[in-house]
Amino acid sequence: MSSITIALSKGRIFEETLPLLAAAGIEPSENPERSRKLIIGTNRPDVRVVIVRATDTPTYVQHGAADLGIAGRDVLIEHGGTGLYQPLDLKIAKCRMCVATPAGFDYAAAVRPGGRIRIATKYVNTARNHFAGKGVHLDLIKLYGSMELAPLVGLADGIVDLVSSGGTLRANNLVEVEEIMHISSRLIVNQASMKMKRELIQPVLDAFAGAVA
Ligand code: ATP
Ligand code: MG
């Protein structure tokens, strides 16, 4: 019997995906926040969920280790999207990608054509594309977390990071100086799975689309 595997990350994506799964008649049998299991069964014998790091979701789906996954647009842009269908914007885990600097920093002067700026971020592709359009020399510093610290200790002039309420920026005396793009999470599907397991995948896709609309 054919079966499908869905890759999800813990935290907000798992929580916000539960109602979509319910609309497709799928109920995970455990909560990954409480369980340490990385492979979780569901009420359906032909559907299982694997718990991965958010940034790893596209990789699992690209290689067919999971047939479906849910990943932020931020993560998909950094991954590149090779081998993935992205049929549906799920409109969950919404936030925005932006540039932030210390309140006193003259951002307008730094990003004039011929200018130079030092940016710390985990979103290096996004940052490179954004500043490439401005004719600015970009010094990129790759970090893996707590980007807000970098400008406060002289590692960078500013950061490229996700913002929702702005509370973390405010708490660290940073201001949002430019919005780069809106972010939400998307359903991703392995291209071979879409062909070979269409009879299992299409109903999930339709149920998700109905629940989003
Ligand atoms: P960690 O925070 O443990 O380093 P992570 O940042 O990879 O892990 P999450 O913080 O759970 O994982 O973020 C997962 C996805 O949710 C992101 O890729 C992004 O699309 C979205 N997201 C991140 N921060 C926010 C936010 N503040 N509000 C809404 N959505 C967010
Ligand atoms: Mg996070």
Short mmCIF file of C-alpha atoms and ligand atoms in Angstrom, two decimals:
data_model
loop_
_atom_site.label_atom_id
_atom_site.label_comp_id
_atom_site.label_asym_id
_atom_site.label_seq_id
_atom_site.Cartn_x
_atom_site.Cartn_y
_atom_site.Cartn_z
CA MET A 1 0.00 0.00 0.00
CA SER A 2 1.25 3.48 -0.87
CA SER A 3 1.76 6.00 1.93
CA ILE A 4 2.85 9.61 2.35
CA THR A 5 5.27 11.39 4.67
CA ILE A 6 4.81 15.04 5.65
CA ALA A 7 7.79 17.07 6.95
CA LEU A 8 6.96 19.68 9.59
CA SER A 9 9.02 21.75 11.99
CA LYS A 10 8.14 22.12 15.65
CA GLY A 11 6.73 25.35 17.03
CA ARG A 12 4.58 27.74 15.07
CA ILE A 13 4.54 25.76 11.83
CA PHE A 14 3.38 22.57 13.55
CA GLU A 15 0.75 24.45 15.58
CA GLU A 16 -0.60 26.43 12.63
CA THR A 17 -0.62 23.33 10.40
CA LEU A 18 -2.82 21.26 12.75
CA PRO A 19 -6.10 22.86 11.56
CA LEU A 20 -5.08 22.30 7.93
CA LEU A 21 -4.28 18.65 8.62
CA ALA A 22 -7.62 18.30 10.44
CA ALA A 23 -9.38 19.64 7.34
CA ALA A 24 -7.69 16.82 5.40
CA GLY A 25 -8.83 14.29 8.02
CA ILE A 26 -5.31 13.86 9.43
CA GLU A 27 -4.59 13.95 13.18
CA PRO A 28 -1.01 13.42 14.41
CA SER A 29 -1.01 10.91 17.27
CA GLU A 30 1.54 12.87 19.34
CA ASN A 31 2.60 16.45 19.95
CA PRO A 32 6.31 16.92 19.07
CA GLU A 33 6.64 19.58 21.80
CA ARG A 34 6.04 16.86 24.39
CA SER A 35 7.32 13.77 22.61
CA ARG A 36 10.92 13.29 21.54
CA LYS A 37 9.90 11.11 18.64
CA LEU A 38 10.92 12.38 15.22
CA ILE A 39 8.55 10.11 13.30
CA ILE A 40 4.94 10.54 14.38
CA GLY A 41 2.02 8.44 13.21
CA THR A 42 -1.43 9.77 12.50
CA ASN A 43 -5.00 8.50 12.68
CA ARG A 44 -4.45 7.38 9.09
CA PRO A 45 -2.26 4.32 8.53
CA ASP A 46 -1.09 5.76 5.18
CA VAL A 47 0.08 9.15 6.54
CA ARG A 48 3.01 9.93 8.85
CA VAL A 49 4.73 13.12 9.95
CA VAL A 50 8.48 13.66 10.35
CA ILE A 51 9.78 16.44 12.60
CA VAL A 52 12.68 18.40 11.10
CA ARG A 53 14.46 21.71 11.66
CA ALA A 54 12.60 24.48 9.77
CA THR A 55 15.55 25.17 7.48
CA ASP A 56 15.85 21.46 6.62
CA THR A 57 12.25 20.97 5.41
CA PRO A 58 12.94 21.72 1.70
CA THR A 59 15.93 19.36 1.74
CA TYR A 60 13.87 16.40 3.01
CA VAL A 61 11.18 17.06 0.40
CA GLN A 62 13.64 17.72 -2.44
CA HIS A 63 15.22 14.29 -1.93
CA GLY A 64 11.91 12.50 -1.48
CA ALA A 65 12.57 11.59 2.17
CA ALA A 66 9.26 13.38 2.70
CA ASP A 67 6.58 13.71 0.00
CA LEU A 68 5.14 16.94 1.37
CA GLY A 69 6.34 19.66 3.68
CA ILE A 70 5.51 23.10 5.00
CA ALA A 71 8.21 25.75 4.85
CA GLY A 72 8.48 29.52 5.18
CA ARG A 73 9.10 31.62 2.08
CA ASP A 74 12.29 32.80 3.85
CA VAL A 75 13.56 29.22 4.04
CA LEU A 76 12.50 28.42 0.45
CA ILE A 77 14.37 31.41 -0.96
CA GLU A 78 17.56 30.39 0.85
CA HIS A 79 17.15 26.76 -0.32
CA GLY A 80 16.47 27.79 -3.92
CA GLY A 81 13.45 25.53 -4.48
CA THR A 82 15.19 22.90 -6.65
CA GLY A 83 13.07 19.75 -7.08
CA LEU A 84 10.04 21.24 -5.34
CA TYR A 85 6.53 22.12 -6.37
CA GLN A 86 5.14 25.04 -4.37
CA PRO A 87 1.42 24.74 -5.17
CA LEU A 88 -0.09 26.63 -2.25
CA ASP A 89 0.50 29.66 -0.05
CA LEU A 90 -0.95 28.51 3.30
CA LYS A 91 -0.97 32.06 4.75
CA ILE A 92 0.32 30.79 8.10
CA ALA A 93 3.41 31.82 10.12
CA LYS A 94 3.12 35.32 8.64
CA CYS A 95 5.81 37.89 9.26
CA ARG A 96 8.08 40.12 7.16
CA MET A 97 11.71 40.14 6.14
CA CYS A 98 13.35 43.46 6.86
CA VAL A 99 16.55 45.41 7.34
CA ALA A 100 17.08 46.77 10.86
CA THR A 101 19.83 48.98 12.27
CA PRO A 102 20.58 50.80 15.52
CA ALA A 103 18.38 53.90 15.83
CA GLY A 104 21.27 56.31 15.20
CA PHE A 105 22.64 54.67 12.06
CA ASP A 106 22.32 56.70 8.81
CA TYR A 107 20.89 53.94 6.61
CA ALA A 108 19.99 56.27 3.72
CA ALA A 109 23.63 57.39 3.45
CA ALA A 110 24.99 53.84 3.66
CA VAL A 111 22.79 52.53 0.85
CA ARG A 112 23.36 55.36 -1.63
CA PRO A 113 24.87 54.03 -4.90
CA GLY A 114 28.58 53.47 -4.24
CA GLY A 115 27.93 53.09 -0.53
CA ARG A 116 29.00 50.24 1.71
CA ILE A 117 27.15 48.34 4.41
CA ARG A 118 27.95 45.43 6.74
CA ILE A 119 24.99 43.12 7.27
CA ALA A 120 24.75 40.14 9.64
CA THR A 121 22.10 37.57 8.80
CA LYS A 122 21.22 33.93 8.37
CA TYR A 123 19.43 34.91 5.15
CA VAL A 124 22.49 35.46 2.98
CA ASN A 125 20.82 34.90 -0.42
CA THR A 126 17.94 37.20 0.43
CA ALA A 127 20.32 39.90 1.67
CA ARG A 128 22.61 39.58 -1.37
CA ASN A 129 19.69 39.93 -3.80
CA HIS A 130 18.21 42.84 -1.91
CA PHE A 131 21.37 44.94 -1.81
CA ALA A 132 22.51 43.92 -5.32
CA GLY A 133 19.60 45.97 -6.67
CA LYS A 134 20.93 49.11 -4.99
CA GLY A 135 24.49 49.24 -6.31
CA VAL A 136 25.84 49.05 -2.78
CA HIS A 137 28.94 47.15 -1.68
CA LEU A 138 27.74 44.54 0.78
CA ASP A 139 29.86 42.88 3.45
CA LEU A 140 27.87 39.83 4.56
CA ILE A 141 28.39 38.10 7.86
CA LYS A 142 26.65 34.74 8.15
CA LEU A 143 25.08 34.02 11.53
CA TYR A 144 22.84 31.18 12.71
CA GLY A 145 20.74 33.04 15.31
CA SER A 146 20.32 36.06 17.61
CA MET A 147 21.12 38.42 14.74
CA GLU A 148 19.94 41.40 16.84
CA LEU A 149 23.13 41.23 18.87
CA ALA A 150 25.49 41.82 15.94
CA PRO A 151 25.00 45.61 15.46
CA LEU A 152 25.04 46.17 19.23
CA VAL A 153 28.57 44.81 19.58
CA GLY A 154 30.05 46.22 16.35
CA LEU A 155 29.93 43.05 14.27
CA ALA A 156 27.67 44.67 11.66
CA ASP A 157 25.93 47.93 10.73
CA GLY A 158 22.59 46.18 10.51
CA ILE A 159 20.76 42.90 10.13
CA VAL A 160 18.37 41.21 7.72
CA ASP A 161 15.86 39.24 9.76
CA LEU A 162 12.22 38.29 10.23
CA VAL A 163 10.00 40.62 12.22
CA SER A 164 6.44 40.17 13.37
CA SER A 165 5.57 42.39 16.34
CA GLY A 166 8.88 44.26 16.38
CA GLY A 167 9.23 43.57 20.11
CA THR A 168 12.68 41.99 19.85
CA LEU A 169 13.98 44.90 17.75
CA ARG A 170 12.62 47.46 20.22
CA ALA A 171 14.07 45.60 23.20
CA ASN A 172 17.50 45.90 21.56
CA ASN A 173 17.20 49.53 20.37
CA LEU A 174 17.00 48.54 16.72
CA VAL A 175 14.65 50.07 14.16
CA GLU A 176 13.23 48.59 11.00
CA VAL A 177 14.66 50.75 8.18
CA GLU A 178 13.39 48.82 5.15
CA GLU A 179 10.92 46.06 4.45
CA ILE A 180 12.20 43.47 1.97
CA MET A 181 9.20 41.14 1.57
CA HIS A 182 6.19 39.60 3.20
CA ILE A 183 6.67 36.04 4.45
CA SER A 184 4.25 33.19 4.95
CA SER A 185 4.55 29.43 4.79
CA ARG A 186 3.91 27.32 1.71
CA LEU A 187 3.04 23.74 1.00
CA ILE A 188 5.89 22.06 -0.87
CA VAL A 189 5.68 18.77 -2.75
CA ASN A 190 8.37 16.47 -4.11
CA GLN A 191 8.06 16.49 -7.90
CA ALA A 192 8.28 12.71 -8.34
CA SER A 193 5.80 12.10 -5.49
CA MET A 194 3.32 14.44 -7.14
CA LYS A 195 3.31 12.11 -10.17
CA MET A 196 3.60 8.72 -8.44
CA LYS A 197 1.31 9.34 -5.45
CA ARG A 198 -1.18 11.78 -6.90
CA GLU A 199 -4.18 9.79 -5.58
CA LEU A 200 -2.95 10.33 -2.00
CA ILE A 201 -1.52 13.84 -2.38
CA GLN A 202 -4.22 15.60 -4.40
CA PRO A 203 -6.96 15.21 -1.72
CA VAL A 204 -4.58 16.68 0.90
CA LEU A 205 -3.81 19.58 -1.43
CA ASP A 206 -7.51 20.18 -2.08
CA ALA A 207 -8.38 20.05 1.63
CA PHE A 208 -5.57 22.50 2.47
CA ALA A 209 -6.66 24.85 -0.33
CA GLY A 210 -10.24 24.73 0.96
CA ALA A 211 -9.15 25.43 4.54
CA VAL A 212 -6.96 28.39 3.49
CA ALA A 213 -9.71 29.98 1.35
P1 ATP B 1 14.82 28.65 15.88
O1 ATP B 1 13.95 29.84 16.18
O2 ATP B 1 14.68 27.52 16.86
O3 ATP B 1 16.22 29.01 15.51
P2 ATP B 1 13.73 28.67 13.30
O4 ATP B 1 13.87 30.16 13.34
O5 ATP B 1 14.33 27.92 12.16
O6 ATP B 1 14.23 27.98 14.57
P3 ATP B 1 10.95 29.16 13.80
O7 ATP B 1 11.31 30.31 14.64
O8 ATP B 1 9.95 28.17 14.32
O9 ATP B 1 12.21 28.29 13.37
O10 ATP B 1 10.46 29.69 12.41
C1 ATP B 1 9.93 28.82 11.46
C2 ATP B 1 9.34 29.65 10.33
O11 ATP B 1 8.27 30.45 10.85
C3 ATP B 1 10.32 30.64 9.69
O12 ATP B 1 11.02 30.01 8.65
C4 ATP B 1 9.41 31.74 9.23
O13 ATP B 1 8.86 31.44 7.95
C5 ATP B 1 8.31 31.74 10.28
N1 ATP B 1 8.59 32.73 11.33
C6 ATP B 1 9.75 32.97 11.96
N2 ATP B 1 9.64 33.95 12.88
C7 ATP B 1 8.35 34.34 12.83
C8 ATP B 1 7.59 35.30 13.56
N3 ATP B 1 8.14 36.08 14.49
N4 ATP B 1 6.27 35.39 13.29
C9 ATP B 1 5.69 34.60 12.38
N5 ATP B 1 6.37 33.68 11.64
C10 ATP B 1 7.67 33.55 11.87
MG MG B 2 13.05 31.50 15.07
#
